[in-house]
Tab-separated table of C-alpha atoms in Angstrom:
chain	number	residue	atom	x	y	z
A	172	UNK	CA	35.922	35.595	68.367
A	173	UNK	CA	37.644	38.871	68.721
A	174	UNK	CA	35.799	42.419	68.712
A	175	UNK	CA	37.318	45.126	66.454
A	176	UNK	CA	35.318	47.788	68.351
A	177	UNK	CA	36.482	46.095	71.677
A	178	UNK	CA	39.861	45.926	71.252
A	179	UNK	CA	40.163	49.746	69.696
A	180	UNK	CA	38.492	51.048	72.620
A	181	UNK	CA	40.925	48.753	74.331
A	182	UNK	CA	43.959	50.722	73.043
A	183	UNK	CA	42.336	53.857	74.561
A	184	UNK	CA	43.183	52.464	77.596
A	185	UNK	CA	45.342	55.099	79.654
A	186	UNK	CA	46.457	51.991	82.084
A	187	UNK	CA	47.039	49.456	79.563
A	188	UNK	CA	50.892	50.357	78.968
A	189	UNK	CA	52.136	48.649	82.283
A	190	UNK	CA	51.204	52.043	84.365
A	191	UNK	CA	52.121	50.938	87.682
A	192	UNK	CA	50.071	51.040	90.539
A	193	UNK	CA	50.972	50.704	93.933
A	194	UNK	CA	51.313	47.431	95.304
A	195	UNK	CA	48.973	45.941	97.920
A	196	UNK	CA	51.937	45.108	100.628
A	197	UNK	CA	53.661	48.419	99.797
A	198	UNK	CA	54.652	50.913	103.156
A	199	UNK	CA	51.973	53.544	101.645
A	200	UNK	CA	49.183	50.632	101.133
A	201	UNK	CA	50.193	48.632	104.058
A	202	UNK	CA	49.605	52.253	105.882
A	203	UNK	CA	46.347	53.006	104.429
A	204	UNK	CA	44.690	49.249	104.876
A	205	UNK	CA	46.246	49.017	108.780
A	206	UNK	CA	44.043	52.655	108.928
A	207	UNK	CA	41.210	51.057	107.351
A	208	UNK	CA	41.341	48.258	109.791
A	209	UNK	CA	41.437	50.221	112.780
A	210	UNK	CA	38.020	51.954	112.137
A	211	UNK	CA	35.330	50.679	114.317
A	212	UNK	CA	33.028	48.963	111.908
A	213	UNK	CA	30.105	48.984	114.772
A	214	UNK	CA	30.058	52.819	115.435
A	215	UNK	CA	29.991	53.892	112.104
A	216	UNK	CA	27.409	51.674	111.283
A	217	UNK	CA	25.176	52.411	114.331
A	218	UNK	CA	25.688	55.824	113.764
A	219	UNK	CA	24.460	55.192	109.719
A	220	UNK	CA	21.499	54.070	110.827
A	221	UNK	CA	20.490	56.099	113.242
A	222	UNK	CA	21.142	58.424	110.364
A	223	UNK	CA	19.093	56.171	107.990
A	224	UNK	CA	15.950	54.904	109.784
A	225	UNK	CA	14.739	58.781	109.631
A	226	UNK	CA	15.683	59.949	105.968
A	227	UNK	CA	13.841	56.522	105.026
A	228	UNK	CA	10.834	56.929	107.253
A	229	UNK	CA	10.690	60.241	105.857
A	230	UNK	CA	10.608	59.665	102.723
A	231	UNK	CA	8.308	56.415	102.383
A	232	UNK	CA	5.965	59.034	103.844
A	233	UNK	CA	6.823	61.780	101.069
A	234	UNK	CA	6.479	59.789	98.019
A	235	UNK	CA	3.567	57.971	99.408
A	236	UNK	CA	5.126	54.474	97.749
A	237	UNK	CA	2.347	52.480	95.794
A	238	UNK	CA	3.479	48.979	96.385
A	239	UNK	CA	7.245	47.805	97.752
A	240	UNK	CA	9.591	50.000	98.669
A	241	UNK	CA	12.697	48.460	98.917
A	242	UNK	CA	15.431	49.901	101.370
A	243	UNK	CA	18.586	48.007	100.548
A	244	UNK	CA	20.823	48.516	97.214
A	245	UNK	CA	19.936	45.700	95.651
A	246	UNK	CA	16.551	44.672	96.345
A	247	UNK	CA	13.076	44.778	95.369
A	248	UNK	CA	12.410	48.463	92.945
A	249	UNK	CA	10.649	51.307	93.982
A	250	UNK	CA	7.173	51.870	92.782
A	251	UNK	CA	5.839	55.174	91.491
A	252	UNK	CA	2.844	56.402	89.767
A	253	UNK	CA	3.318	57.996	86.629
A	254	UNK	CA	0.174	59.863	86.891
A	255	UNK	CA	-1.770	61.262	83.562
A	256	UNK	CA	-0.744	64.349	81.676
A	257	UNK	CA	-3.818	66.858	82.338
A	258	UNK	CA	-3.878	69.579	79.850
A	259	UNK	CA	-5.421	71.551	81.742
A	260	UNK	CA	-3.094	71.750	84.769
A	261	UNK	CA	-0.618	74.747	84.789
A	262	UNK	CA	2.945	74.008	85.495
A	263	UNK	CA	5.311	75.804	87.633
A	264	UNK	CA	8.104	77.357	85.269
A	265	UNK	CA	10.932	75.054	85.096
A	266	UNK	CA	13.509	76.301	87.390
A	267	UNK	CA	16.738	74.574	89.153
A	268	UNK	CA	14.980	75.939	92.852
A	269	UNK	CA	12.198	74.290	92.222
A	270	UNK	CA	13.766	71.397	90.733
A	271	UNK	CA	15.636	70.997	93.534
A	272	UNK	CA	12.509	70.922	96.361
A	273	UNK	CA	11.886	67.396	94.637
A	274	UNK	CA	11.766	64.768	97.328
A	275	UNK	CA	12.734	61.789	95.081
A	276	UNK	CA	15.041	62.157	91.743
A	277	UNK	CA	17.087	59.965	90.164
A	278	UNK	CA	18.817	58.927	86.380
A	279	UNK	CA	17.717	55.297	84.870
A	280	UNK	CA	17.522	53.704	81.952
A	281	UNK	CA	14.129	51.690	80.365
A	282	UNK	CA	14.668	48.130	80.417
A	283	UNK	CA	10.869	47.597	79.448
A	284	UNK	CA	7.495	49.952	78.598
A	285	UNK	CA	4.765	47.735	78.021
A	286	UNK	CA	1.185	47.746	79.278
A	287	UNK	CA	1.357	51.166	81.070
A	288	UNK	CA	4.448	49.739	83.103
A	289	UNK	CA	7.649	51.382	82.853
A	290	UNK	CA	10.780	49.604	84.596
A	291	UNK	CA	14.171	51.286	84.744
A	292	UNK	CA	17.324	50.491	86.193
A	293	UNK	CA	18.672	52.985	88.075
A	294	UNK	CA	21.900	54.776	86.925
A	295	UNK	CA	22.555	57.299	89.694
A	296	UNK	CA	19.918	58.217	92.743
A	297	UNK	CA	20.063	62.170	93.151
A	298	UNK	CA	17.876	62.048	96.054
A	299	UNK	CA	15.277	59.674	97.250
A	300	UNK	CA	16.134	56.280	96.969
A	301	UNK	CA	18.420	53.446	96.779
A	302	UNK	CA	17.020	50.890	95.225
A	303	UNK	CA	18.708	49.472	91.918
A	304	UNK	CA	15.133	49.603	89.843
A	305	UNK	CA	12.577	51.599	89.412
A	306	UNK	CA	8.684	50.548	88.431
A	307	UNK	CA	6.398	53.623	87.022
A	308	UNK	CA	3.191	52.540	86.987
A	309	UNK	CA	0.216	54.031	85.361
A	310	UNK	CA	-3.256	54.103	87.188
A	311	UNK	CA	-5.633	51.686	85.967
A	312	UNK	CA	-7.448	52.305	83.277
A	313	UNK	CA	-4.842	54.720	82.268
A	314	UNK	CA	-2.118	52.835	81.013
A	315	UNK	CA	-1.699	54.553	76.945
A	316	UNK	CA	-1.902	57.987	79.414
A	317	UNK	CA	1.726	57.166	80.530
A	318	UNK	CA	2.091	61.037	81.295
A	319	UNK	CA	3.842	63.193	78.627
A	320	UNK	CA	7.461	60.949	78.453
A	321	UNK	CA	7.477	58.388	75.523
A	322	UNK	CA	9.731	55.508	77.402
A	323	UNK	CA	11.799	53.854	75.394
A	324	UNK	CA	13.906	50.589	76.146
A	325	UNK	CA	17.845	51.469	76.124
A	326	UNK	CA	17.026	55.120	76.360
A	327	UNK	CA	18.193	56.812	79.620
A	328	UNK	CA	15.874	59.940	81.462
A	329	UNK	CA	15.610	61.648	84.787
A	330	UNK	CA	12.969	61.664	86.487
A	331	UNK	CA	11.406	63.641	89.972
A	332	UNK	CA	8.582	62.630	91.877
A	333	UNK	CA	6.424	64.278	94.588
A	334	UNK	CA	4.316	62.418	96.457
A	335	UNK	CA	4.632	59.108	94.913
A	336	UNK	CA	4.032	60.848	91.118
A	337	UNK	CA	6.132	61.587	88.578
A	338	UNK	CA	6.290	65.176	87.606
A	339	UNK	CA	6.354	66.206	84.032
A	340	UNK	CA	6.331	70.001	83.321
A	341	UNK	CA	9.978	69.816	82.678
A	342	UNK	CA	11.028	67.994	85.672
A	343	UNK	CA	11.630	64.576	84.480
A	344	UNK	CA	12.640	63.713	80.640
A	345	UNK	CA	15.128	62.313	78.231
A	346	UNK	CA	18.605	62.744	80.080
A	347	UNK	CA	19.903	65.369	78.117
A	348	UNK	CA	22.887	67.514	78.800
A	349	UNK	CA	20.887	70.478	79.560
A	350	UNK	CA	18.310	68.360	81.903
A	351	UNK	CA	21.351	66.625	83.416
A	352	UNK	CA	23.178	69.626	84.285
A	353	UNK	CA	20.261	70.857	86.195
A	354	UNK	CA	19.916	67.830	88.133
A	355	UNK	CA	23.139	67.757	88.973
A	356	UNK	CA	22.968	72.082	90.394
A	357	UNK	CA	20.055	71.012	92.057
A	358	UNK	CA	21.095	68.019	93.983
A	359	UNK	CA	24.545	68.739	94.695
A	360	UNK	CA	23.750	70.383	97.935
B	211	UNK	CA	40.727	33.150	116.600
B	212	UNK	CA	39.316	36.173	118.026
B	213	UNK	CA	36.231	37.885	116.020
B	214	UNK	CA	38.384	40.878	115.151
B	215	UNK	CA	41.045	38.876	114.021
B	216	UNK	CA	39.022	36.652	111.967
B	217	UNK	CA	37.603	40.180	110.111
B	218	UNK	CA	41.296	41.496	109.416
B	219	UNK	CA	41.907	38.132	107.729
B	220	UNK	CA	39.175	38.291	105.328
B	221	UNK	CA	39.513	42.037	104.655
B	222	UNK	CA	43.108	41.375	103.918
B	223	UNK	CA	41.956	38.344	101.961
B	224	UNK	CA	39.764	40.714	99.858
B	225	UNK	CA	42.580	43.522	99.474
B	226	UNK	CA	44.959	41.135	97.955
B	227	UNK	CA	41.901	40.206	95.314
B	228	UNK	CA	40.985	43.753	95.014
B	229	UNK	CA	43.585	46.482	96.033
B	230	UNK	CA	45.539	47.256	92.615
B	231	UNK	CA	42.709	46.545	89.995
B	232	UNK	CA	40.191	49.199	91.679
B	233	UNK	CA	43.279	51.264	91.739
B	234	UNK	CA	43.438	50.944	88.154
B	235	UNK	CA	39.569	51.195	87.679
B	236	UNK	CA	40.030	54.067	89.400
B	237	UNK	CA	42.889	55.643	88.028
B	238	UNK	CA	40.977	55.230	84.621
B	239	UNK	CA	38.339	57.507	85.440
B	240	UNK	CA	40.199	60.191	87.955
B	241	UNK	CA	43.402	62.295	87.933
B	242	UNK	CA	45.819	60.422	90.656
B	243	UNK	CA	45.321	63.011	93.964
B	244	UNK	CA	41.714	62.387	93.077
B	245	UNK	CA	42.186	58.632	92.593
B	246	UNK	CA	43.902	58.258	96.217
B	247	UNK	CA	41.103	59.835	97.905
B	248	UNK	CA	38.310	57.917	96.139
B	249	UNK	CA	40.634	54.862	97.090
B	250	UNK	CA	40.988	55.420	100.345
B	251	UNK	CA	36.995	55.922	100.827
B	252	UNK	CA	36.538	52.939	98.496
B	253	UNK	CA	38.780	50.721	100.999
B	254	UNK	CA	37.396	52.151	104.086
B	255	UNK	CA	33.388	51.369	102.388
B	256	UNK	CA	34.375	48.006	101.889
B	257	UNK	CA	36.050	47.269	105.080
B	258	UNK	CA	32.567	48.501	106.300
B	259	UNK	CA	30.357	46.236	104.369
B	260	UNK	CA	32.927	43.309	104.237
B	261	UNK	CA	29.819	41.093	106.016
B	262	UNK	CA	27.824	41.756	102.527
B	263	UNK	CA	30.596	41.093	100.157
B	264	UNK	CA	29.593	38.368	97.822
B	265	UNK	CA	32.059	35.062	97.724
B	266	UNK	CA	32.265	35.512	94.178
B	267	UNK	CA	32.558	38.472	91.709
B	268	UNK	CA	34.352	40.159	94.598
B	269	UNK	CA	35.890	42.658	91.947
B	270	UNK	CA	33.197	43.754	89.905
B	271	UNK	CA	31.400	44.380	93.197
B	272	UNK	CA	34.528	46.164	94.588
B	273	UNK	CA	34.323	47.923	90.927
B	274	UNK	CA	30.523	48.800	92.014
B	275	UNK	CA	31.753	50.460	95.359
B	276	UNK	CA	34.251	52.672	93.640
B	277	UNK	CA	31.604	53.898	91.068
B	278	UNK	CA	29.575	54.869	93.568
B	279	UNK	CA	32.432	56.544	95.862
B	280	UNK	CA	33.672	57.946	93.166
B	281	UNK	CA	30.068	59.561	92.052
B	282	UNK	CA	29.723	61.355	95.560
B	283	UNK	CA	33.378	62.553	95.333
B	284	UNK	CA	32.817	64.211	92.116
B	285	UNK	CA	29.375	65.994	93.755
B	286	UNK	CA	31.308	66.899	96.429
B	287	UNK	CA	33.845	68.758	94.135
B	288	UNK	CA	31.197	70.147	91.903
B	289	UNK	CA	29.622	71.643	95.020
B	290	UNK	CA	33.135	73.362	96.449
B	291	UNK	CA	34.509	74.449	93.112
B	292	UNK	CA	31.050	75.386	91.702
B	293	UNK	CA	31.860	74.465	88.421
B	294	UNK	CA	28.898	72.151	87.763
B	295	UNK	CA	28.480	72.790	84.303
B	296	UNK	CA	31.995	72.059	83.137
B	297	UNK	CA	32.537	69.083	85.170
B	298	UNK	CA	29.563	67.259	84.713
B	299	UNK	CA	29.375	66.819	81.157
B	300	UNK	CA	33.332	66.991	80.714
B	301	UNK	CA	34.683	63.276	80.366
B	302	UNK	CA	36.318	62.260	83.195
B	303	UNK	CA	39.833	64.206	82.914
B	304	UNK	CA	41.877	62.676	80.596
B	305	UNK	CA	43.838	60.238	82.039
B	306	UNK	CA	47.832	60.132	81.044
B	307	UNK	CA	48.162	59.015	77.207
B	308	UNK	CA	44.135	58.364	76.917
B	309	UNK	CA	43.250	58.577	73.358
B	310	UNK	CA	47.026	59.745	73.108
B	311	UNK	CA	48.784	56.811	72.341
B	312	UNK	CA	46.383	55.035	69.762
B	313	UNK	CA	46.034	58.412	68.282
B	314	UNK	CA	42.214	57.325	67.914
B	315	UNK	CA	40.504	60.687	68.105
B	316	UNK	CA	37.556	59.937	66.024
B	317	UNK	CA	36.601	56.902	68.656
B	318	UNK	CA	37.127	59.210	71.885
B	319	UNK	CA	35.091	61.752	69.951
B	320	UNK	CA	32.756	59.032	69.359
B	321	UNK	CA	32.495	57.484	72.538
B	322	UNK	CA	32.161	61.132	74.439
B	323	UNK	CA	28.848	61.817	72.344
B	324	UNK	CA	27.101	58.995	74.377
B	325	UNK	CA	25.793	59.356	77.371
B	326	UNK	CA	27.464	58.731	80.527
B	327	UNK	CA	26.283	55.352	81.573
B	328	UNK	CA	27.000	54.437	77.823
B	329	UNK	CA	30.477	55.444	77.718
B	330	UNK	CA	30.642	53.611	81.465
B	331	UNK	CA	29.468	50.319	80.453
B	332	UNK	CA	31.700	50.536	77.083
B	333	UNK	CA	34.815	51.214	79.455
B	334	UNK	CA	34.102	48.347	81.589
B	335	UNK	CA	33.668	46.041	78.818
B	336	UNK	CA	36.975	47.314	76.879
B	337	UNK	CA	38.900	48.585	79.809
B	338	UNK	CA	38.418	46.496	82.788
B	339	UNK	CA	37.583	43.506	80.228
B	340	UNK	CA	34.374	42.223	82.124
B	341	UNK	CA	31.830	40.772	80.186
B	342	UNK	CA	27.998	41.470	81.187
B	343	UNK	CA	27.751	38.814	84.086
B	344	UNK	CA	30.504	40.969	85.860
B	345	UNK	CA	29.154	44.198	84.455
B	346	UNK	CA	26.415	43.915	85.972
B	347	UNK	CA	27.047	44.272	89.708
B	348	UNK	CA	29.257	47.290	89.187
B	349	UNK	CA	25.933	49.206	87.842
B	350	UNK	CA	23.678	47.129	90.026
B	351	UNK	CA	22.031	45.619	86.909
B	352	UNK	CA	20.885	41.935	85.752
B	353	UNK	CA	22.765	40.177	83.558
B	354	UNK	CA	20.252	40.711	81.530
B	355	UNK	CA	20.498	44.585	81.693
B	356	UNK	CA	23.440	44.301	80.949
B	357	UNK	CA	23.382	42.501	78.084
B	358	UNK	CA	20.973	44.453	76.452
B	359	UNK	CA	22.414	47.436	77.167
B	360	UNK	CA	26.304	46.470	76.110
B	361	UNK	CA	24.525	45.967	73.332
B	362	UNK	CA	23.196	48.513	72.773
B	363	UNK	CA	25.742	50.884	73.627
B	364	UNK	CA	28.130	48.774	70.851
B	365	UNK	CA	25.539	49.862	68.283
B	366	UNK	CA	25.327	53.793	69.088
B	367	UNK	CA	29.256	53.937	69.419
B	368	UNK	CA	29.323	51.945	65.680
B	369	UNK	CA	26.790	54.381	64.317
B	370	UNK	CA	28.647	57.608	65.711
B	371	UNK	CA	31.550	56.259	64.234
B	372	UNK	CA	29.521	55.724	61.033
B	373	UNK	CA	27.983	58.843	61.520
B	374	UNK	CA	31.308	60.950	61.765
B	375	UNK	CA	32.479	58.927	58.364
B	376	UNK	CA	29.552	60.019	56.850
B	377	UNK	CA	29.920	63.818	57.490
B	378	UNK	CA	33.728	63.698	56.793
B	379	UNK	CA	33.513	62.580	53.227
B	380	UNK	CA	30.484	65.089	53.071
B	381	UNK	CA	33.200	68.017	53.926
B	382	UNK	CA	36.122	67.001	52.098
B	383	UNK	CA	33.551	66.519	49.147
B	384	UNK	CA	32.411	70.096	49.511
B	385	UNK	CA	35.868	71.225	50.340
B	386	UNK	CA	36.724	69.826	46.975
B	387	UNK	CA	33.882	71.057	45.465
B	388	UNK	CA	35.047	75.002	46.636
B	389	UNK	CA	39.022	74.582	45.481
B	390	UNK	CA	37.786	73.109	41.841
């Protein structure tokens, strides 16, 4: 069956018109493949995780993980608590400095929200994590009190975390340009 | 065969699979200086984790490295050019002809009102031409994910184009409205 909507976002295609690319056994690829080769595969990765075991250490102890923490790409999600919204807490004004001070902060998208569990793939990890999902999971007893975010399945939000919790107060929402743009000041250092 | 040598066979193996469609994945998304340098990282990532590399879906996966590469590189730039604001919600620079040679304006409008990983997923589905079984990896989704979110994303796109119908015949109504 063919796809209107497919094949007219097809013909937006800036490489569809026979733009050339360069070949595989080209001089210029050949070049950049025999440079690839030459790099030695066990330093760089003994060096990454020297660099690793740290930053991960580090921050299974700053987000205080409820459940699996998962350190490779595609493995088991990380766990967070999403907390309750208190009314009564005060929030610290929403600023990109403070923003930025957040241990664990990423961009996903709901795949599910039911029973006070939220489950998102990840779309980008701003600082953190690496896993591909992430579970937010309200405490017991608390599950309607999923914080101040209504999660919905398809939508996409960012979300920080300190010490295992998400923080609301303006820290973690519906991905919006605005929000997004923050993130992105924040993290980019 | 030597260890080494048996490595350079299989990472040649995978550049011959690979090579010229992540070029092109990337080439979609970045201007070409960009695209070379993303390339270059993207090669030198996979030569790196060659051991992980799945026996099958090797491109989508290769796809998956390059998205990611390609995510750091543009943080990187947004860092030394400080121009976070405009880059980040610009769509990625317009590639030669994009949008030019259909003449489709109203879809690229369309499609740049979603959000990011929207527009991402639609590009890989229309673009690279992977359904969601291959989508998947490159996001680091299940096929189910996937799915549900190609689906998803089909639907928004169909009502922004709807949407922009709508509010067209709304002004040329009230445009003819002001010259009777």
């Amino acid at each position: 069956m063919t796809d209107e909507l497919r094949d007219r976002l097809a013909r937006l295609d800036p490489m569809r018109s026979d733009v050339s690319v360069e070949p595989v056994d080209s001089p210029a690829s050949r070049k950049l493949l025999e440079s690839t080769m030459s790099t030695q595969v066990g330093e760089r990765r003994a060096t990454s995780m020297r660099r690793l075991v740290p930053a991960v250490a580090a921050v299974a102890v700053a987000v205080g993980v409820i459940g699996a923490l998962a350190l490779n790409g595609g493995g088991q999600p990380l766990v967070l608590n999403t907390g309750v919204e208190d009314p009564t807490a005060s929030c610290i004004v929403f600023s990109v400095e403070e923003l930025a001070k957040a241990p664990v902060a990423f961009e996903g998208t709901v795949v599910s929200s039911e029973d006070g569990v939220v489950t998102l793939d990840v779309d980008e990890w701003f600082r953190g994590g690496v896993s591909g999902q992430v579970i937010l999971e309200a405490p017991e007893g608390m599950e309607a009190l999923i914080g101040g975010i209504p999660f919905t399945a398809g939508d996409t939000y960012l979300i920080t975390a300190y010490d295992g919790v998400v923080n609301y107060c303006g820290f973690s929402g519906p991905s919006t340009p605005e929000l997004r743009a923050a993130f992105e000041a924040a993290f980019s250092g | 065969m030597s260890e080494s040598s048996e490595r350079r066979d299989r990472f040649e193996e995978l550049a011959a699979l690979v090579y010229e469609p992540v070029q092109r994945y990337l080439l979609r998304r970045l201007n070409p200086e960009d695209a070379a340098d993303v390339l270059s990282e993207t090669m030198l990532t996979l030569w790196r984790r060659l051991d992980d590399i799945p026996s099958h879906n090797r491109v989508p996966w290769s796809y998956g490295v390059a998205r990611r590469v390609m995510a750091n590189y543009r943080r990187g730039q947004r860092r030394h050019l400080q121009l976070v604001e405009r880059l980040e919600r610009e769509p990625p620079p317009p590639p030669p002809g994009a949008g030019g040679e259909s003449g489709d304006t109203e879809l690229t409008a369309a499609l740049a009102r979603l959000s990011p990983s929207d527009q991402e997923l639609l590009r890989l589905w229309a673009w690279e031409g992977l359904e969601p079984r291959d989508i998947a990896p490159v996001l680091g989704l299940t096929t189910n994910a996937a799915t549900i979110r190609l689906s998803r994303a089909r639907k928004k796109l169909g009502e922004g184009l709807k949407d922009r119908g709508r509010f067209r015949t709304q002004e040329d109504t009230t445009q003819e409205g002001a010259a009777g």
